[in-house]
Structure formats: structure tokens, C-alpha cells
Amino acid sequence: MSRRCELTGKAVQVGHLVSHSNRKTKCRFLPNLCNVTLQSDALNRRVRLRVTAHALRSVEHRGGLDAFLVKAREIELSQTARLLKRDIEKKLAETAAPAAA
């Protein structure tokens, strides 16, 4: 499993730890990944994802998984999240079409 958030694409960063004497030691900064189960209201099912704590806060701020994925860019999402986004958009289009007719 890669150390990458499935919703935001945030991954491992590389940098230096700098001491008081200005010596530099290579260091890897890992994202704060959490295994979570999120509820999709449109699909009426649960989805298990590996996301950062920051992404989890963003999902709640936007109003749930469906709203987050509709606004998210395809490039940042994992393959699982892309498929989920397409399913949600299809379902929302289906529910909107009969209401308009």
C-alpha cells in the first residue's frame, strides 16, 4: 500500500531536519493516514478508504463524501475514488432527470 491519501493525493515528502549547528539530516515526512469507513448517501452504501486526517476534516466541512467527490479533481483521486465519483455522478444525474421531466 502506498502512503498516499486516496482523496487528496497527499503523499510522503522528503526534507531535512536542521540542527542548531545547521547540520542537515535527511528525513521523510509521512502523511497522517487513517483507515476510515465513509457513508455515501447517493449510493446508499459504505466505502472503506485510506485518507489523511486533513482530508477527513475537508469531507465533513463540504457536507459528506458525495459532496466532496463531486467537487474533487480527478487527478488527485485514487482509482477507487475515481470509480466511486463516477458512480455518484451517474446516480445524481438519474435522480435529477426524472425530477426535471
CSV table of N, CA and C in Angstrom, one decimal:
chain,number,residue,atom,x,y,z
A,1,MET,N,0.8,-1.2,0.0
A,1,MET,CA,0.0,0.0,0.0
A,1,MET,C,0.9,1.2,0.0
A,2,SER,N,0.6,2.1,-0.9
A,2,SER,CA,1.4,3.4,-0.9
A,2,SER,C,0.9,4.3,0.2
A,3,ARG,N,1.8,5.2,0.6
A,3,ARG,CA,1.5,6.1,1.6
A,3,ARG,C,0.9,7.4,1.0
A,4,ARG,N,-0.3,7.3,0.4
A,4,ARG,CA,-0.9,8.4,-0.3
A,4,ARG,C,-2.4,8.4,0.1
A,5,CYS,N,-2.9,9.6,0.3
A,5,CYS,CA,-4.3,9.8,0.6
A,5,CYS,C,-5.1,9.5,-0.7
A,6,GLU,N,-6.2,8.8,-0.5
A,6,GLU,CA,-7.0,8.4,-1.7
A,6,GLU,C,-7.9,9.6,-2.2
A,7,LEU,N,-8.1,10.6,-1.3
A,7,LEU,CA,-9.0,11.7,-1.7
A,7,LEU,C,-8.2,12.9,-2.1
A,8,THR,N,-7.2,13.2,-1.5
A,8,THR,CA,-6.4,14.5,-1.8
A,8,THR,C,-5.1,14.3,-2.5
A,9,GLY,N,-4.6,13.0,-2.5
A,9,GLY,CA,-3.4,12.8,-3.2
A,9,GLY,C,-2.1,13.1,-2.4
A,10,LYS,N,-2.3,13.6,-1.2
A,10,LYS,CA,-1.1,14.0,-0.4
A,10,LYS,C,-0.3,12.7,-0.1
A,11,ALA,N,1.0,12.9,-0.3
A,11,ALA,CA,1.9,11.8,-0.2
A,11,ALA,C,3.1,12.1,0.7
A,12,VAL,N,4.1,11.2,0.8
A,12,VAL,CA,5.3,11.4,1.6
A,12,VAL,C,6.1,12.5,1.0
A,13,GLN,N,6.7,13.4,1.9
A,13,GLN,CA,7.5,14.5,1.5
A,13,GLN,C,8.9,14.2,2.0
A,14,VAL,N,9.9,14.7,1.3
A,14,VAL,CA,11.3,14.5,1.8
A,14,VAL,C,11.9,15.9,2.1
A,15,GLY,N,12.7,15.9,3.1
A,15,GLY,CA,13.3,17.2,3.5
A,15,GLY,C,14.5,16.9,4.5
A,16,HIS,N,14.9,18.0,5.2
A,16,HIS,CA,16.0,17.9,6.1
A,16,HIS,C,15.5,18.3,7.5
A,17,LEU,N,16.1,17.6,8.5
A,17,LEU,CA,16.0,18.1,9.9
A,17,LEU,C,17.2,18.9,10.1
A,18,VAL,N,17.1,20.1,10.5
A,18,VAL,CA,18.2,21.1,10.6
A,18,VAL,C,18.5,21.3,12.1
A,19,SER,N,19.7,21.0,12.5
A,19,SER,CA,20.1,21.1,13.9
A,19,SER,C,20.5,22.6,14.2
A,20,HIS,N,20.8,22.9,15.5
A,20,HIS,CA,21.2,24.2,15.9
A,20,HIS,C,22.5,24.6,15.2
A,21,SER,N,23.4,23.6,15.0
A,21,SER,CA,24.6,23.9,14.3
A,21,SER,C,24.5,23.9,12.8
A,22,ASN,N,23.3,23.8,12.3
A,22,ASN,CA,22.9,23.9,10.9
A,22,ASN,C,23.3,22.6,10.1
A,23,ARG,N,23.5,21.5,10.8
A,23,ARG,CA,23.7,20.2,10.1
A,23,ARG,C,22.4,19.7,9.6
A,24,LYS,N,22.4,19.1,8.4
A,24,LYS,CA,21.2,18.7,7.8
A,24,LYS,C,21.2,17.2,7.7
A,25,THR,N,20.1,16.6,8.2
A,25,THR,CA,19.9,15.1,8.2
A,25,THR,C,18.6,14.9,7.4
A,26,LYS,N,18.8,14.0,6.4
A,26,LYS,CA,17.6,13.6,5.5
A,26,LYS,C,16.5,13.0,6.3
A,27,CYS,N,15.3,13.4,6.0
A,27,CYS,CA,14.1,12.9,6.8
A,27,CYS,C,12.9,12.7,5.8
A,28,ARG,N,12.1,11.8,6.1
A,28,ARG,CA,10.8,11.6,5.4
A,28,ARG,C,9.7,12.0,6.3
A,29,PHE,N,8.8,12.9,5.8
A,29,PHE,CA,7.7,13.4,6.5
A,29,PHE,C,6.4,12.6,6.0
A,30,LEU,N,5.9,11.8,6.8
A,30,LEU,CA,4.8,10.9,6.4
A,30,LEU,C,3.4,11.6,6.6
A,31,PRO,N,2.4,11.4,5.7
A,31,PRO,CA,1.1,11.9,6.0
A,31,PRO,C,0.4,11.2,7.1
A,32,ASN,N,-0.5,11.8,7.8
A,32,ASN,CA,-1.3,11.2,8.9
A,32,ASN,C,-2.4,10.4,8.3
A,33,LEU,N,-2.2,9.2,7.9
A,33,LEU,CA,-3.2,8.4,7.2
A,33,LEU,C,-4.1,7.6,8.2
A,34,CYS,N,-5.4,7.6,7.9
A,34,CYS,CA,-6.3,6.9,8.8
A,34,CYS,C,-7.2,5.9,7.9
A,35,ASN,N,-7.4,4.7,8.3
A,35,ASN,CA,-8.4,3.9,7.7
A,35,ASN,C,-9.8,4.2,8.2
A,36,VAL,N,-10.6,4.7,7.3
A,36,VAL,CA,-12.0,5.1,7.7
A,36,VAL,C,-13.0,4.5,6.8
A,37,THR,N,-14.2,4.4,7.3
A,37,THR,CA,-15.4,3.9,6.5
A,37,THR,C,-16.3,5.1,6.4
A,38,LEU,N,-16.6,5.6,5.2
A,38,LEU,CA,-17.4,6.7,5.0
A,38,LEU,C,-18.7,6.3,4.3
A,39,GLN,N,-19.8,7.0,4.6
A,39,GLN,CA,-21.1,6.6,4.1
A,39,GLN,C,-21.4,7.5,2.9
A,40,SER,N,-21.8,6.8,1.8
A,40,SER,CA,-22.2,7.5,0.6
A,40,SER,C,-23.7,7.6,0.6
A,41,ASP,N,-24.3,8.8,0.6
A,41,ASP,CA,-25.8,8.9,0.7
A,41,ASP,C,-26.4,8.6,-0.7
A,42,ALA,N,-25.7,9.0,-1.8
A,42,ALA,CA,-26.3,8.8,-3.1
A,42,ALA,C,-26.4,7.3,-3.4
A,43,LEU,N,-25.3,6.6,-3.1
A,43,LEU,CA,-25.2,5.1,-3.4
A,43,LEU,C,-25.8,4.3,-2.3
A,44,ASN,N,-26.1,4.9,-1.1
A,44,ASN,CA,-26.6,4.2,0.0
A,44,ASN,C,-25.8,3.0,0.4
A,45,ARG,N,-24.5,3.2,0.5
A,45,ARG,CA,-23.6,2.1,1.0
A,45,ARG,C,-22.3,2.8,1.6
A,46,ARG,N,-21.6,1.9,2.3
A,46,ARG,CA,-20.4,2.4,3.0
A,46,ARG,C,-19.2,2.1,2.1
A,47,VAL,N,-18.1,2.9,2.3
A,47,VAL,CA,-16.9,2.8,1.5
A,47,VAL,C,-15.7,2.9,2.4
A,48,ARG,N,-14.8,1.9,2.3
A,48,ARG,CA,-13.6,2.0,3.1
A,48,ARG,C,-12.5,2.7,2.3
A,49,LEU,N,-11.9,3.7,2.9
A,49,LEU,CA,-10.8,4.5,2.3
A,49,LEU,C,-9.7,4.7,3.2
A,50,ARG,N,-8.5,5.0,2.7
A,50,ARG,CA,-7.3,5.3,3.5
A,50,ARG,C,-7.0,6.8,3.2
A,51,VAL,N,-7.4,7.7,4.1
A,51,VAL,CA,-7.3,9.1,3.9
A,51,VAL,C,-6.5,9.8,5.0
A,52,THR,N,-6.1,11.0,4.8
A,52,THR,CA,-5.4,11.8,5.8
A,52,THR,C,-6.4,12.4,6.7
A,53,ALA,N,-6.0,12.8,7.9
A,53,ALA,CA,-6.9,13.4,8.9
A,53,ALA,C,-7.4,14.8,8.3
A,54,HIS,N,-6.5,15.4,7.5
A,54,HIS,CA,-6.9,16.7,6.9
A,54,HIS,C,-8.0,16.5,5.9
A,55,ALA,N,-7.9,15.4,5.1
A,55,ALA,CA,-9.0,15.1,4.1
A,55,ALA,C,-10.3,14.8,4.8
A,56,LEU,N,-10.2,14.1,5.9
A,56,LEU,CA,-11.4,13.7,6.7
A,56,LEU,C,-12.1,15.0,7.2
A,57,ARG,N,-11.4,15.9,7.6
A,57,ARG,CA,-12.0,17.2,8.0
A,57,ARG,C,-12.6,17.9,6.8
A,58,SER,N,-12.0,17.9,5.7
A,58,SER,CA,-12.5,18.5,4.5
A,58,SER,C,-13.8,17.8,4.0
A,59,VAL,N,-13.8,16.5,4.1
A,59,VAL,CA,-15.1,15.8,3.8
A,59,VAL,C,-16.2,16.3,4.6
A,60,GLU,N,-16.0,16.4,5.9
A,60,GLU,CA,-17.1,16.8,6.8
A,60,GLU,C,-17.4,18.3,6.6
A,61,HIS,N,-16.5,19.1,6.2
A,61,HIS,CA,-16.7,20.5,6.0
A,61,HIS,C,-17.6,20.7,4.8
A,62,ARG,N,-17.3,19.9,3.7
A,62,ARG,CA,-18.1,20.1,2.5
A,62,ARG,C,-19.5,19.4,2.5
A,63,GLY,N,-19.7,18.6,3.6
A,63,GLY,CA,-21.1,18.1,3.7
A,63,GLY,C,-21.2,16.6,3.4
A,64,GLY,N,-20.1,15.9,3.5
A,64,GLY,CA,-20.2,14.4,3.2
A,64,GLY,C,-19.3,14.0,2.1
A,65,LEU,N,-19.2,12.7,1.9
A,65,LEU,CA,-18.4,12.1,0.9
A,65,LEU,C,-18.8,12.5,-0.5
A,66,ASP,N,-20.1,12.4,-0.7
A,66,ASP,CA,-20.7,12.7,-2.1
A,66,ASP,C,-20.4,14.1,-2.5
A,67,ALA,N,-20.6,15.1,-1.7
A,67,ALA,CA,-20.3,16.5,-2.0
A,67,ALA,C,-18.8,16.7,-2.2
A,68,PHE,N,-18.0,16.0,-1.4
A,68,PHE,CA,-16.5,16.2,-1.6
A,68,PHE,C,-16.1,15.6,-3.0
A,69,LEU,N,-16.6,14.4,-3.3
A,69,LEU,CA,-16.1,13.8,-4.6
A,69,LEU,C,-16.6,14.6,-5.8
A,70,VAL,N,-17.8,15.1,-5.7
A,70,VAL,CA,-18.4,15.9,-6.9
A,70,VAL,C,-17.5,17.1,-7.2
A,71,LYS,N,-16.9,17.8,-6.1
A,71,LYS,CA,-16.1,18.9,-6.3
A,71,LYS,C,-14.6,18.6,-6.6
A,72,ALA,N,-14.2,17.4,-6.2
A,72,ALA,CA,-12.8,17.0,-6.3
A,72,ALA,C,-12.3,16.8,-7.8
A,73,ARG,N,-11.0,17.1,-8.0
A,73,ARG,CA,-10.4,16.9,-9.3
A,73,ARG,C,-10.0,15.5,-9.5
A,74,GLU,N,-10.2,14.9,-10.7
A,74,GLU,CA,-9.9,13.5,-11.0
A,74,GLU,C,-8.4,13.2,-10.8
A,75,ILE,N,-7.5,14.2,-11.0
A,75,ILE,CA,-6.1,13.9,-11.0
A,75,ILE,C,-5.7,13.5,-9.5
A,76,GLU,N,-6.3,14.2,-8.5
A,76,GLU,CA,-5.9,13.9,-7.1
A,76,GLU,C,-6.4,12.6,-6.6
A,77,LEU,N,-7.5,12.1,-7.2
A,77,LEU,CA,-8.1,10.9,-6.6
A,77,LEU,C,-7.4,9.6,-7.0
A,78,SER,N,-7.6,8.6,-6.1
A,78,SER,CA,-7.1,7.3,-6.4
A,78,SER,C,-8.0,6.6,-7.4
A,79,GLN,N,-7.7,5.5,-7.9
A,79,GLN,CA,-8.5,4.7,-8.9
A,79,GLN,C,-9.8,4.4,-8.2
A,80,THR,N,-9.8,3.9,-7.0
A,80,THR,CA,-11.0,3.6,-6.3
A,80,THR,C,-12.0,4.8,-6.1
A,81,ALA,N,-11.4,5.9,-5.8
A,81,ALA,CA,-12.2,7.1,-5.6
A,81,ALA,C,-12.7,7.6,-6.9
A,82,ARG,N,-12.0,7.5,-8.0
A,82,ARG,CA,-12.5,7.9,-9.3
A,82,ARG,C,-13.7,7.1,-9.7
A,83,LEU,N,-13.6,5.8,-9.5
A,83,LEU,CA,-14.8,4.9,-9.8
A,83,LEU,C,-16.0,5.3,-8.9
A,84,LEU,N,-15.7,5.6,-7.7
A,84,LEU,CA,-16.8,6.0,-6.8
A,84,LEU,C,-17.4,7.3,-7.2
A,85,LYS,N,-16.6,8.3,-7.6
A,85,LYS,CA,-17.0,9.6,-8.1
A,85,LYS,C,-18.0,9.4,-9.3
A,86,ARG,N,-17.5,8.5,-10.3
A,86,ARG,CA,-18.4,8.3,-11.5
A,86,ARG,C,-19.7,7.7,-11.1
A,87,ASP,N,-19.7,6.7,-10.2
A,87,ASP,CA,-21.0,6.1,-9.8
A,87,ASP,C,-21.9,7.1,-9.1
A,88,ILE,N,-21.3,8.0,-8.3
A,88,ILE,CA,-22.1,9.0,-7.6
A,88,ILE,C,-22.7,10.0,-8.6
A,89,GLU,N,-21.9,10.4,-9.6
A,89,GLU,CA,-22.4,11.4,-10.6
A,89,GLU,C,-23.5,10.8,-11.4
A,90,LYS,N,-23.4,9.5,-11.8
A,90,LYS,CA,-24.4,8.8,-12.5
A,90,LYS,C,-25.7,8.8,-11.7
A,91,LYS,N,-25.6,8.4,-10.4
A,91,LYS,CA,-26.7,8.3,-9.6
A,91,LYS,C,-27.4,9.6,-9.4
A,92,LEU,N,-26.6,10.7,-9.2
A,92,LEU,CA,-27.2,12.0,-9.0
A,92,LEU,C,-27.9,12.5,-10.3
A,93,ALA,N,-27.3,12.1,-11.5
A,93,ALA,CA,-27.9,12.5,-12.8
A,93,ALA,C,-29.2,11.8,-13.0
A,94,GLU,N,-29.3,10.5,-12.5
A,94,GLU,CA,-30.5,9.7,-12.7
A,94,GLU,C,-31.6,10.3,-11.8
A,95,THR,N,-31.3,10.7,-10.6
A,95,THR,CA,-32.3,11.2,-9.7
A,95,THR,C,-32.8,12.6,-10.1
A,96,ALA,N,-31.9,13.4,-10.8
A,96,ALA,CA,-32.2,14.8,-11.2
A,96,ALA,C,-33.0,14.7,-12.5
A,97,ALA,N,-32.8,13.7,-13.4
A,97,ALA,CA,-33.5,13.7,-14.7
A,97,ALA,C,-35.0,13.5,-14.5
A,98,PRO,N,-35.5,12.5,-13.7
A,98,PRO,CA,-37.0,12.3,-13.6
A,98,PRO,C,-37.6,13.5,-12.9
A,99,ALA,N,-36.9,14.2,-12.0
A,99,ALA,CA,-37.5,15.3,-11.3
A,99,ALA,C,-37.7,16.5,-12.2
A,100,ALA,N,-36.8,16.6,-13.2
A,100,ALA,CA,-36.9,17.7,-14.2
A,100,ALA,C,-38.0,17.5,-15.2
A,101,ALA,N,-38.3,16.2,-15.5
A,101,ALA,CA,-39.3,15.8,-16.5
A,101,ALA,C,-40.7,16.0,-16.0
